[in-house]
Coordinates of C-alpha atoms in Angstrom, one line a residue:
Chain A
M30 CA -233.1 81.4 -102.8
R31 CA -231.6 82.0 -106.1
N32 CA -229.2 84.4 -104.6
R33 CA -228.1 81.8 -102.1
R34 CA -227.4 79.3 -104.8
L35 CA -225.5 81.9 -106.8
L36 CA -223.5 82.6 -103.7
F37 CA -222.8 78.9 -103.2
V38 CA -221.6 78.5 -106.8
A39 CA -219.5 81.6 -106.5
F40 CA -218.0 80.2 -103.3
I41 CA -217.1 76.8 -104.9
L42 CA -215.7 78.6 -107.9
S43 CA -213.5 80.9 -105.9
C44 CA -212.4 77.9 -103.8
L45 CA -211.3 76.1 -107.0
I46 CA -209.6 79.2 -108.4
T47 CA -207.7 79.7 -105.1
L48 CA -206.7 76.0 -105.1
F49 CA -205.5 76.3 -108.6
S50 CA -203.4 79.4 -108.0
F51 CA -201.9 77.7 -104.9
A52 CA -200.4 74.9 -106.9
P53 CA -196.7 74.8 -106.1
I54 CA -194.5 76.5 -108.6
E55 CA -192.1 74.3 -110.5
L56 CA -188.8 76.0 -111.0
K57 CA -187.7 76.2 -114.6
K58 CA -184.4 74.2 -114.9
I59 CA -181.6 75.6 -117.1
N60 CA -179.1 73.4 -118.7
F61 CA -175.6 74.9 -118.6
I62 CA -174.2 74.8 -122.1
V63 CA -170.6 73.7 -122.6
P64 CA -169.7 74.8 -126.1
K65 CA -168.3 72.2 -128.4
G66 CA -164.6 71.6 -127.9
W67 CA -164.5 73.4 -124.6
P68 CA -163.3 71.8 -121.3
Q69 CA -165.8 71.0 -118.6
P70 CA -166.3 74.0 -116.2
A71 CA -164.5 74.0 -112.9
Y72 CA -167.6 75.2 -111.1
S73 CA -170.0 72.4 -110.1
F74 CA -173.7 73.0 -110.7
T75 CA -174.8 70.1 -108.6
K76 CA -174.8 72.0 -105.3
F77 CA -177.5 74.4 -106.5
P78 CA -178.8 73.7 -110.0
L79 CA -179.4 76.6 -112.3
T80 CA -183.0 77.8 -112.7
E81 CA -184.6 80.6 -114.6
E82 CA -186.0 82.0 -111.4
G83 CA -182.6 81.9 -109.8
F84 CA -181.0 83.6 -112.8
Q85 CA -183.6 86.4 -112.8
L86 CA -183.2 86.9 -109.0
G87 CA -179.4 87.1 -109.5
R88 CA -179.9 89.5 -112.4
K89 CA -182.1 91.8 -110.3
L90 CA -179.5 91.8 -107.6
F91 CA -176.6 92.5 -110.0
Y92 CA -178.3 95.6 -111.2
D93 CA -179.6 96.7 -107.8
P94 CA -177.6 99.4 -105.9
V95 CA -179.2 98.1 -102.7
L96 CA -175.9 96.1 -102.4
S97 CA -173.9 99.2 -101.6
R98 CA -174.0 101.1 -98.3
D99 CA -175.5 104.3 -99.6
G100 CA -177.5 102.7 -102.4
S101 CA -175.5 104.4 -105.1
V102 CA -173.5 101.6 -106.7
S103 CA -174.5 98.3 -108.1
C104 CA -172.4 95.5 -109.6
A105 CA -173.3 96.9 -113.0
S106 CA -171.8 100.3 -112.1
C107 CA -168.4 98.9 -112.8
H108 CA -169.3 95.8 -114.8
N109 CA -171.0 97.3 -117.9
Q110 CA -172.4 94.7 -120.3
S111 CA -171.5 96.5 -123.5
T112 CA -167.8 96.4 -122.7
G113 CA -167.7 92.8 -121.6
F114 CA -168.9 93.6 -118.1
T115 CA -165.9 95.9 -117.3
H116 CA -165.6 99.6 -116.6
V117 CA -164.9 101.4 -119.8
D118 CA -162.5 104.4 -119.7
H119 CA -161.6 103.7 -116.1
A120 CA -158.1 102.3 -115.3
H121 CA -159.4 102.1 -111.7
S122 CA -163.1 102.1 -110.9
H123 CA -164.7 104.3 -108.3
G124 CA -166.9 102.9 -105.6
I125 CA -169.3 104.8 -103.4
E126 CA -168.6 108.5 -102.7
G127 CA -166.1 108.5 -105.6
R128 CA -163.6 106.4 -103.7
T129 CA -161.0 105.1 -106.2
G130 CA -159.7 101.5 -106.3
T131 CA -156.2 100.3 -107.2
R132 CA -157.0 97.8 -109.8
N133 CA -158.7 97.6 -113.2
T134 CA -162.2 96.1 -113.1
P135 CA -161.9 92.6 -114.6
A136 CA -164.3 91.7 -117.5
L137 CA -166.9 89.1 -116.5
M138 CA -167.4 86.1 -118.8
N139 CA -167.1 82.4 -118.8
L140 CA -166.5 82.5 -115.1
A141 CA -167.6 78.9 -114.4
W142 CA -164.3 77.8 -116.1
N143 CA -162.2 79.9 -113.6
K144 CA -160.8 78.4 -110.4
L145 CA -159.6 81.5 -108.6
Y146 CA -161.0 85.0 -108.9
M147 CA -159.7 88.5 -108.7
W148 CA -156.3 89.7 -110.1
D149 CA -154.5 88.0 -107.2
G150 CA -156.7 84.9 -106.9
A151 CA -157.8 86.0 -103.4
V152 CA -161.3 84.5 -103.9
N153 CA -161.4 80.7 -104.1
N154 CA -165.0 80.1 -105.3
I155 CA -167.3 82.1 -107.5
E156 CA -170.1 81.9 -104.9
V157 CA -168.3 84.0 -102.4
Q158 CA -166.8 86.5 -105.0
A159 CA -169.5 89.1 -104.5
L160 CA -168.5 89.4 -100.8
A161 CA -165.3 91.2 -101.8
P162 CA -166.8 94.2 -103.7
I163 CA -169.8 94.4 -101.3
T164 CA -167.5 94.7 -98.2
N165 CA -164.6 96.6 -99.7
P166 CA -164.6 100.1 -98.3
I167 CA -163.6 101.6 -101.6
E168 CA -166.2 99.7 -103.5
M169 CA -169.6 99.2 -101.9
D170 CA -168.5 99.6 -98.3
E171 CA -171.4 97.5 -97.0
T172 CA -171.7 94.5 -94.8
L173 CA -173.4 91.3 -96.0
E174 CA -175.4 91.3 -92.7
H175 CA -176.9 94.7 -93.6
V176 CA -177.6 93.8 -97.2
V177 CA -179.5 90.8 -96.0
K178 CA -181.4 93.0 -93.6
K179 CA -182.4 95.4 -96.4
L180 CA -183.5 92.6 -98.6
N181 CA -185.6 91.1 -95.9
S182 CA -187.5 94.4 -95.6
S183 CA -188.5 94.1 -99.2
R184 CA -191.6 92.0 -99.9
I185 CA -190.7 91.5 -103.5
Y186 CA -187.3 90.2 -102.6
R187 CA -188.6 87.9 -99.9
H188 CA -191.0 86.3 -102.3
M189 CA -188.4 85.9 -105.0
F190 CA -186.1 84.3 -102.5
D191 CA -188.8 82.0 -101.3
D192 CA -189.6 81.0 -104.8
V193 CA -186.0 80.2 -105.6
F194 CA -184.8 78.7 -102.3
G195 CA -188.0 77.7 -100.5
D196 CA -187.2 80.1 -97.7
S197 CA -188.7 83.6 -97.5
V198 CA -186.0 84.7 -95.0
V199 CA -183.1 86.0 -97.1
T200 CA -179.8 84.6 -95.9
G201 CA -176.2 85.5 -96.8
Q202 CA -175.8 82.1 -98.4
H203 CA -178.9 82.5 -100.6
L204 CA -178.0 86.0 -101.6
L205 CA -174.6 84.9 -102.8
L206 CA -176.0 81.8 -104.5
A207 CA -178.5 83.9 -106.4
I208 CA -175.8 86.3 -107.7
T209 CA -173.8 83.3 -108.7
Q210 CA -176.7 82.0 -110.8
F211 CA -176.6 85.1 -112.9
V212 CA -172.8 85.6 -113.3
V213 CA -172.0 82.0 -114.2
Q214 CA -174.3 82.4 -117.2
L215 CA -172.5 85.3 -118.7
N216 CA -170.9 83.2 -121.3
S217 CA -169.3 84.4 -124.5
Y218 CA -168.7 81.8 -127.2
N219 CA -170.1 83.3 -130.4
S220 CA -167.4 85.6 -131.6
K221 CA -166.2 85.6 -135.2
Y222 CA -163.2 83.5 -134.0
D223 CA -165.7 80.9 -132.6
K224 CA -167.6 80.8 -135.8
H225 CA -164.3 80.4 -137.7
I226 CA -163.4 77.4 -135.5
R227 CA -166.8 75.9 -135.9
K228 CA -166.8 76.7 -139.6
E229 CA -170.0 78.6 -139.4
A230 CA -171.4 81.4 -141.5
G231 CA -169.8 84.7 -140.5
G232 CA -166.6 83.0 -139.5
K233 CA -164.5 83.6 -142.6
F234 CA -161.2 85.2 -141.6
T235 CA -159.5 87.8 -143.8
N236 CA -155.8 87.1 -144.7
E237 CA -154.7 89.5 -141.9
E238 CA -156.9 87.8 -139.3
E239 CA -155.7 84.3 -140.4
H240 CA -152.1 85.5 -140.2
G241 CA -152.8 87.1 -136.8
L242 CA -154.2 83.8 -135.5
Q243 CA -151.0 82.0 -136.6
L244 CA -148.9 84.6 -134.8
F245 CA -151.1 84.3 -131.8
R246 CA -150.7 80.6 -131.6
Q247 CA -147.0 80.9 -132.1
H248 CA -146.4 83.6 -129.4
C249 CA -149.3 84.1 -127.0
T250 CA -151.2 80.9 -126.6
S251 CA -149.1 79.4 -123.7
C252 CA -150.7 81.9 -121.4
H253 CA -153.8 83.0 -123.3
T254 CA -154.8 79.4 -124.1
E255 CA -157.8 78.7 -126.4
P256 CA -160.7 78.4 -126.2
L257 CA -160.9 80.5 -123.0
F258 CA -157.9 82.6 -123.9
T259 CA -156.5 82.2 -120.4
N260 CA -154.6 79.4 -118.7
N261 CA -156.1 80.5 -115.4
Q262 CA -152.6 80.9 -114.0
F263 CA -150.8 83.8 -112.3
E264 CA -147.8 85.3 -114.2
N265 CA -145.4 88.2 -114.0
N266 CA -145.6 89.6 -117.5
G267 CA -142.8 92.1 -117.0
L268 CA -144.7 95.3 -116.4
P269 CA -142.5 98.0 -114.7
I270 CA -143.5 98.3 -111.1
D271 CA -145.9 101.1 -110.4
N272 CA -144.3 103.3 -107.7
T273 CA -147.6 104.9 -106.5
I274 CA -149.5 101.8 -105.8
H275 CA -146.8 99.1 -105.2
D276 CA -149.2 96.3 -106.0
I277 CA -147.4 93.0 -105.3
G278 CA -150.2 91.0 -106.8
R279 CA -150.5 87.3 -105.9
M280 CA -147.9 87.6 -103.1
K281 CA -150.4 89.5 -101.1
V282 CA -152.5 86.3 -100.9
T283 CA -149.9 83.6 -100.7
Q284 CA -147.2 85.6 -98.8
N285 CA -144.8 83.8 -101.0
P286 CA -142.0 86.0 -102.5
A287 CA -142.0 83.8 -105.6
D288 CA -145.5 85.2 -106.3
S289 CA -144.4 88.8 -106.2
L290 CA -145.8 90.9 -109.1
K291 CA -147.8 87.9 -110.5
F292 CA -151.3 88.6 -111.6
K293 CA -154.0 86.5 -113.1
V294 CA -153.8 85.9 -116.9
P295 CA -157.1 87.6 -118.1
T296 CA -159.2 86.2 -120.9
L297 CA -158.8 88.1 -124.2
R298 CA -162.3 87.6 -125.3
N299 CA -164.1 90.9 -126.2
I300 CA -160.8 92.6 -125.6
Q301 CA -161.7 95.2 -128.3
Y302 CA -164.1 96.7 -125.9
S303 CA -162.7 96.0 -122.5
A304 CA -160.0 98.7 -122.5
P305 CA -158.0 99.8 -120.5
Y306 CA -155.7 96.8 -120.2
M307 CA -153.5 95.2 -117.5
H308 CA -154.3 94.8 -113.8
D309 CA -153.8 98.5 -113.3
G310 CA -155.3 99.6 -116.5
R311 CA -152.1 101.3 -117.7
F312 CA -152.6 100.8 -121.4
T313 CA -155.5 102.2 -123.3
R314 CA -154.8 100.8 -126.7
L315 CA -154.1 97.2 -127.9
A316 CA -151.1 98.6 -129.8
Q317 CA -149.6 99.6 -126.5
V318 CA -150.2 96.1 -125.1
V319 CA -148.5 94.5 -128.1
N320 CA -145.6 96.9 -127.9
H321 CA -145.1 96.0 -124.2
Y322 CA -144.6 92.4 -125.1
T323 CA -142.2 93.3 -128.0
G324 CA -140.1 95.9 -126.3
G325 CA -141.3 96.9 -122.9
I326 CA -140.8 93.9 -120.7
V327 CA -138.7 94.4 -117.5
R328 CA -136.7 91.2 -116.9
S329 CA -137.0 90.7 -113.1
G330 CA -136.3 87.5 -111.2
N331 CA -139.7 85.8 -111.5
L332 CA -140.6 87.0 -115.0
S333 CA -142.9 84.3 -116.6
E334 CA -140.6 81.8 -118.2
K335 CA -143.0 81.9 -121.2
L336 CA -141.7 85.4 -121.8
A337 CA -138.0 84.4 -121.5
K338 CA -137.5 84.6 -125.3
P339 CA -137.8 88.2 -126.6
L340 CA -140.7 88.6 -129.0
V341 CA -139.9 90.3 -132.2
L342 CA -142.7 91.4 -134.6
T343 CA -142.8 93.6 -137.6
E344 CA -145.2 96.5 -137.8
D345 CA -147.4 94.5 -140.2
E346 CA -147.3 91.5 -137.9
K347 CA -148.5 93.6 -135.0
K348 CA -151.4 94.9 -137.1
D349 CA -152.4 91.3 -138.1
L350 CA -152.2 90.2 -134.5
I351 CA -154.5 93.0 -133.4
A352 CA -156.8 92.2 -136.4
F353 CA -157.1 88.7 -135.0
L354 CA -157.8 90.0 -131.4
M355 CA -160.7 91.9 -132.8
T356 CA -162.3 88.6 -134.0
L357 CA -162.7 87.7 -130.3
T358 CA -165.5 90.3 -130.1
D359 CA -168.8 88.6 -129.4
R360 CA -171.7 91.0 -130.2
E361 CA -174.3 88.5 -129.4
F362 CA -172.9 88.5 -125.8
L363 CA -172.3 92.2 -125.5
L364 CA -175.8 93.1 -126.7
N365 CA -177.7 90.1 -125.3
L366 CA -180.9 91.5 -123.7
R367 CA -181.0 88.6 -121.3
Y368 CA -178.0 89.9 -119.5
S369 CA -179.1 93.5 -119.5
F370 CA -180.9 95.7 -116.9
P371 CA -184.1 93.8 -116.0
K372 CA -186.7 96.2 -117.2
E373 CA -189.3 93.6 -118.0
T374 CA -190.0 92.2 -114.5
K375 CA -193.3 90.7 -115.3
Chain B
M29 CA -186.1 101.9 -99.9
T30 CA -188.9 99.3 -99.7
T31 CA -191.4 101.1 -101.9
Q32 CA -188.7 101.7 -104.5
L33 CA -187.9 98.0 -104.5
D34 CA -191.6 96.9 -104.5
N35 CA -192.8 99.0 -107.4
P36 CA -191.9 97.0 -110.5
C37 CA -194.4 94.1 -110.2
Q38 CA -197.3 94.4 -107.7
D39 CA -199.5 91.8 -109.4
L40 CA -196.7 89.3 -109.5
S41 CA -196.0 89.8 -105.8
L42 CA -199.6 88.7 -104.9
F43 CA -199.1 85.6 -106.9
F44 CA -195.9 84.8 -105.2
Y45 CA -197.5 85.5 -101.9
K46 CA -200.2 83.0 -102.4
S47 CA -197.8 80.3 -103.5
Y48 CA -195.8 81.2 -100.4
I49 CA -198.7 80.3 -98.1
M50 CA -199.3 77.1 -100.0
K51 CA -195.7 76.1 -99.5
R52 CA -196.0 76.8 -95.8
I53 CA -198.9 74.4 -95.5
Y54 CA -197.2 71.9 -97.6
R55 CA -194.1 72.2 -95.5
S56 CA -195.9 71.8 -92.2
F57 CA -197.5 68.7 -93.6
L58 CA -194.1 67.3 -94.5
L59 CA -192.9 68.2 -91.0
C60 CA -195.7 66.2 -89.4
L61 CA -194.8 63.3 -91.6
C62 CA -191.2 63.5 -90.7
I63 CA -192.0 63.6 -87.0
A64 CA -194.2 60.6 -87.4
L65 CA -191.5 58.7 -89.2
F66 CA -189.0 59.8 -86.6
S67 CA -191.0 58.5 -83.7
V68 CA -191.1 55.1 -85.3
T69 CA -187.4 54.9 -86.0
A70 CA -186.2 56.7 -82.9
F71 CA -186.0 53.7 -80.6
A72 CA -182.3 53.1 -81.2
K73 CA -181.2 56.7 -81.0
G74 CA -180.5 59.2 -78.3
V75 CA -179.8 62.8 -77.7
L76 CA -176.7 64.6 -76.6
V77 CA -176.8 68.1 -75.3
I78 CA -173.5 70.0 -75.1
K79 CA -173.5 73.0 -72.8
I80 CA -170.7 75.3 -73.8
Q81 CA -169.3 77.4 -71.1
P82 CA -166.7 80.1 -72.0
V83 CA -164.4 80.7 -69.0
F84 CA -161.3 82.6 -68.1
R85 CA -159.0 80.4 -66.0
G86 CA -162.0 78.4 -64.8
K87 CA -164.3 81.3 -64.0
T88 CA -167.3 82.1 -66.2
L89 CA -166.2 84.6 -68.8
I90 CA -167.8 88.0 -68.5
L91 CA -167.6 90.2 -71.7
G92 CA -167.0 93.9 -71.4
D93 CA -166.0 95.4 -68.1
K94 CA -164.4 92.6 -66.1
T95 CA -160.6 92.8 -66.0
Y96 CA -158.6 89.7 -66.4
V97 CA -154.8 89.2 -66.1
S98 CA -152.9 87.0 -68.6
E99 CA -150.2 84.5 -67.7
K100 CA -147.6 87.1 -68.6
G101 CA -149.3 89.7 -66.3
D102 CA -151.1 91.7 -69.0
P103 CA -154.4 93.2 -67.8
M104 CA -157.3 93.0 -70.3
T105 CA -161.0 93.1 -70.9
I106 CA -162.6 90.8 -73.4
E107 CA -165.0 92.2 -76.0
E108 CA -165.8 89.3 -78.2
F109 CA -165.2 85.5 -78.4
K110 CA -166.3 83.3 -81.2
C111 CA -165.1 79.9 -82.3
Y112 CA -166.0 77.1 -84.6
I113 CA -166.1 73.5 -83.6
S114 CA -166.7 70.9 -86.4
A115 CA -166.5 67.3 -87.4
L116 CA -167.6 66.0 -83.9
N117 CA -166.8 62.4 -83.4
L118 CA -168.0 60.3 -80.5
T119 CA -165.9 57.2 -79.6
G120 CA -167.1 54.3 -77.5
S121 CA -167.4 50.6 -77.0
K122 CA -169.0 50.1 -80.4
G123 CA -166.5 52.2 -82.3
S124 CA -166.9 55.8 -83.3
Y125 CA -169.7 57.9 -84.6
L126 CA -169.1 60.9 -86.8
I127 CA -171.8 63.5 -86.5
K128 CA -172.4 64.8 -90.0
N129 CA -172.6 68.5 -90.7
S130 CA -171.7 69.3 -87.2
A131 CA -170.1 72.7 -87.7
H132 CA -171.2 74.8 -84.8
L133 CA -170.4 78.4 -84.1
I134 CA -169.8 79.3 -80.4
N135 CA -170.4 83.0 -79.7
A136 CA -169.9 84.0 -76.1
E137 CA -172.4 86.8 -76.5
D138 CA -175.2 84.7 -77.8
S139 CA -176.5 82.2 -75.2
A140 CA -178.4 80.3 -77.9
T141 CA -175.1 79.2 -79.4
L142 CA -173.9 77.9 -76.0
T143 CA -176.3 74.9 -76.1
Y144 CA -175.6 72.5 -78.9
K145 CA -178.1 69.7 -79.2
I146 CA -177.3 66.6 -81.3
D147 CA -180.1 64.2 -82.2
N148 CA -180.1 60.7 -83.6
I149 CA -177.0 59.4 -81.9
P150 CA -176.9 55.6 -82.0
S151 CA -177.4 54.5 -78.4
G152 CA -174.5 53.0 -76.5
H153 CA -171.7 53.8 -74.2
Y154 CA -169.3 56.5 -75.2
N155 CA -166.1 57.7 -73.5
G156 CA -164.4 60.0 -76.0
L157 CA -165.2 63.1 -78.0
K158 CA -163.0 64.4 -80.9
F159 CA -163.6 67.5 -82.9
N160 CA -161.9 70.1 -85.0
I161 CA -161.4 73.6 -83.5
G162 CA -162.1 75.5 -86.6
L163 CA -163.1 74.2 -90.1
D164 CA -161.3 71.9 -92.5
S165 CA -160.0 73.1 -95.9
L166 CA -162.8 71.5 -97.8
T167 CA -165.3 73.7 -96.0
N168 CA -163.1 76.7 -96.8
V169 CA -163.3 76.2 -100.5
S170 CA -167.0 75.1 -100.7
G171 CA -168.4 78.5 -101.6
A172 CA -171.4 80.0 -100.0
L173 CA -172.7 77.8 -97.1
G174 CA -175.6 78.2 -94.8
G175 CA -176.6 77.9 -91.2
D176 CA -173.7 78.4 -88.8
L177 CA -171.5 78.7 -91.8
D178 CA -173.4 81.6 -93.3
P179 CA -171.0 84.4 -94.3
T180 CA -173.1 86.9 -92.5
L181 CA -171.9 85.7 -89.1
G182 CA -168.7 87.8 -89.0
M183 CA -166.5 84.7 -89.4
Y184 CA -165.7 84.9 -93.1
W185 CA -163.0 86.9 -94.8
A186 CA -164.0 88.6 -98.0
W187 CA -160.6 90.0 -98.9
N188 CA -159.0 86.6 -99.0
T189 CA -161.7 84.0 -98.9
G190 CA -161.9 81.5 -96.1
Y191 CA -163.3 81.2 -92.6
I192 CA -162.0 82.7 -89.4
N193 CA -161.7 79.7 -87.2
A194 CA -161.7 81.6 -83.9
K195 CA -161.9 85.2 -82.9
L196 CA -161.0 86.9 -79.7
T197 CA -160.9 90.7 -79.3
G198 CA -160.6 93.0 -76.3
H199 CA -158.6 95.9 -74.8
S200 CA -155.5 96.1 -72.8
N201 CA -153.6 99.2 -71.7
V202 CA -150.3 97.6 -72.7
C203 CA -151.5 97.7 -76.3
Q204 CA -150.3 100.8 -78.0
T205 CA -153.1 100.6 -80.6
L206 CA -156.2 102.6 -81.3
H207 CA -158.4 102.4 -78.1
N208 CA -155.8 99.9 -76.7
K209 CA -157.5 97.2 -78.8
F210 CA -156.1 93.8 -79.4
E211 CA -157.6 91.7 -82.2
F212 CA -157.0 88.0 -82.9
H213 CA -158.8 86.7 -86.0
I214 CA -157.3 83.2 -86.4
G215 CA -157.8 81.6 -89.7
G216 CA -156.1 80.2 -92.7
Y217 CA -156.5 76.8 -94.4
M218 CA -153.6 76.7 -96.9
E219 CA -150.1 75.5 -96.2
P220 CA -148.0 76.8 -94.5
Y221 CA -150.6 78.6 -92.4
V222 CA -153.2 75.9 -91.6
T223 CA -154.9 76.9 -88.3
V224 CA -157.5 74.2 -87.8
R225 CA -156.7 72.2 -84.7
K226 CA -157.9 68.9 -83.3
A227 CA -159.3 68.4 -79.9
S228 CA -159.5 64.9 -78.4
L229 CA -161.2 64.7 -75.0
Q230 CA -161.8 61.9 -72.5
L231 CA -165.4 61.8 -71.6
P232 CA -166.9 60.6 -68.3
D233 CA -168.7 57.4 -69.3
I234 CA -171.9 58.4 -70.9
D235 CA -174.8 56.2 -71.9
I236 CA -176.8 57.5 -74.9
N237 CA -180.3 56.0 -75.0
D238 CA -183.7 56.9 -76.2
K239 CA -185.0 57.7 -72.7
T240 CA -183.1 60.7 -71.3
P241 CA -180.9 63.1 -73.1
V242 CA -177.3 63.2 -71.9
T243 CA -175.9 66.6 -71.1
L244 CA -172.2 67.4 -71.2
T245 CA -170.5 70.6 -70.2
L246 CA -167.8 71.8 -72.5
Q247 CA -165.7 74.4 -70.8
V248 CA -163.7 76.6 -73.1
D249 CA -160.9 78.6 -71.4
V250 CA -159.9 81.7 -73.4
A251 CA -157.0 82.3 -71.0
T252 CA -155.1 79.7 -73.0
W253 CA -154.9 82.1 -75.9
F254 CA -152.4 84.3 -74.1
N255 CA -149.9 81.6 -72.9
D256 CA -146.5 82.9 -73.5
I257 CA -147.8 86.0 -75.3
H258 CA -147.0 89.6 -74.6
L259 CA -149.9 91.8 -75.7
F260 CA -147.5 94.7 -76.0
S261 CA -145.8 93.1 -79.0
M262 CA -148.5 90.8 -80.3
N263 CA -151.9 92.4 -80.5
N264 CA -153.1 92.4 -84.0
I265 CA -153.4 89.1 -85.9
V266 CA -155.9 89.3 -88.7
T267 CA -154.4 87.3 -91.5
P268 CA -153.1 83.7 -91.9
S269 CA -149.6 84.0 -90.5
K270 CA -147.0 82.6 -88.2
E271 CA -148.5 84.5 -85.4
A272 CA -151.9 83.0 -86.1
L273 CA -150.3 79.5 -85.9
R274 CA -148.9 80.3 -82.5
I275 CA -152.2 81.4 -81.1
A276 CA -153.9 78.3 -82.6
D277 CA -151.3 76.1 -80.9
N278 CA -152.1 77.9 -77.7
Y279 CA -155.8 77.4 -77.8
M280 CA -155.6 73.9 -79.0
N281 CA -156.1 72.8 -75.3
M282 CA -158.8 75.3 -74.4
F283 CA -161.6 72.7 -74.2
Q284 CA -162.4 70.6 -71.2
V285 CA -165.4 68.4 -70.8
S286 CA -167.4 67.2 -67.8
K287 CA -170.7 65.6 -67.1
S288 CA -173.2 68.4 -66.4
D289 CA -174.3 70.3 -63.4
E290 CA -171.0 70.5 -61.6
S291 CA -169.3 73.5 -63.1
G292 CA -170.6 77.1 -63.5
K293 CA -168.7 78.6 -60.6

């Protein structure tokens, strides 16, 4: 008799516990922060609002080599956090089986403010950007269909996708949206420069840095516009044509000869660590970059009009300019554990 | 691969799994509610079923082995035919009715895609059907989309983002290409290479009502693609280009509509 009663109580109790654990999960909303004085982002968050669960799923995917055909390469293989999510020491990154690309891995940050992606603007929306490296034969050499199939065979992934999207069947759309949730949150706005602008502690410029900022605003800012340090345009910056790769840049996408040799103006944030520089990674030092603009420009037909007037800087001025560029380093971003390999998946 | 992926958090996965079942129950409850609501409001709505029938000069298209001859005399076999239709618009006595989110991918190989059922059409008489062959520019810049627009369906360009509006591939011994293959991936949404085309078809008078679904047959004739085209010189179009525009202009008239159960020869 007592046993039966005990059983009954246990039954009721377990029912209650199960009911409780079945309660639907509320996704944790994330508010996208637009730093003070910055423009509104170009990307709209209304289609699929940011959530903590979405971010974590995207983060897991970003670091998972399952996206590549042979499981050897993840997004992070070429986009290394400590260098501003680019590939340090590699002018051209290598994909699976050591296949080498033709362009320098772009640094990833503040992507929601971009309109077009890749050096030639071939990608028109951040949500579909990941398709390019996944399917490129010299990068991950995979198909989206097959990645989706692999993810659907993983119970963990199916449950994570169900949690985020309310659908336990992984689709191409949901995969891309999840990666987007992660990459649009890789935002850098806490460099010494930012603190200087916001007049915060740690933002006091040295004389060299201050002078460098003035030089920068005088000569560089029409393309590398503050606060994002890019105008999001495509420009021919007068690099001599590389005869081995013959990269025509933006013209490949628009087929318009006026776009020949134009490449996207990259952000300069975290430039101290994102070497090498230029679309083909031809320069390894910032001094080489500055010297290009003061004495290396090839004046071809569609050279950016912003470079029409030759730039003359003394050696001291060059040093000050570089000193200023170093203030764009954001260690809080480069070392933020929230963006790093997801070890603590609890 | 699976075990490697599953390892990090077993206990968590159980938790997710439970909530997953709960969601299913919750969802089926919602579904029942929706069905109940629908049956109340459905009195003024009807159903249109469009049967899509890929043909080559009027005869049912057979993929693979069957040899067809183009208008210019090029022999060929057809490997693959896919095409988007979108922004369907019915016109009739009471004006026009735009069917929302009506992008539909036709895939000759997948019979499920050859029946397109549209619910909730306001009842009335209709005598015209307009739609886009392909997708408009807004769809092309809207990022990752789902359903028939999911980028896993082989109709999305990764190297230069945007949809392929229509795709036709096959073999012809006049093509001096690898395996004599010809490939037409017709897409492009930016000037000057905009490849979306409009179709405007006269319908036999149809009466949409809540009693019986109306079935239309939409014939799509891929022979039109090759009008005035020599496969010897034009056999590989895989980017937005002048050649793509020419093919798009060709297939602009590939659709024909009839009331059902009279074609299918």
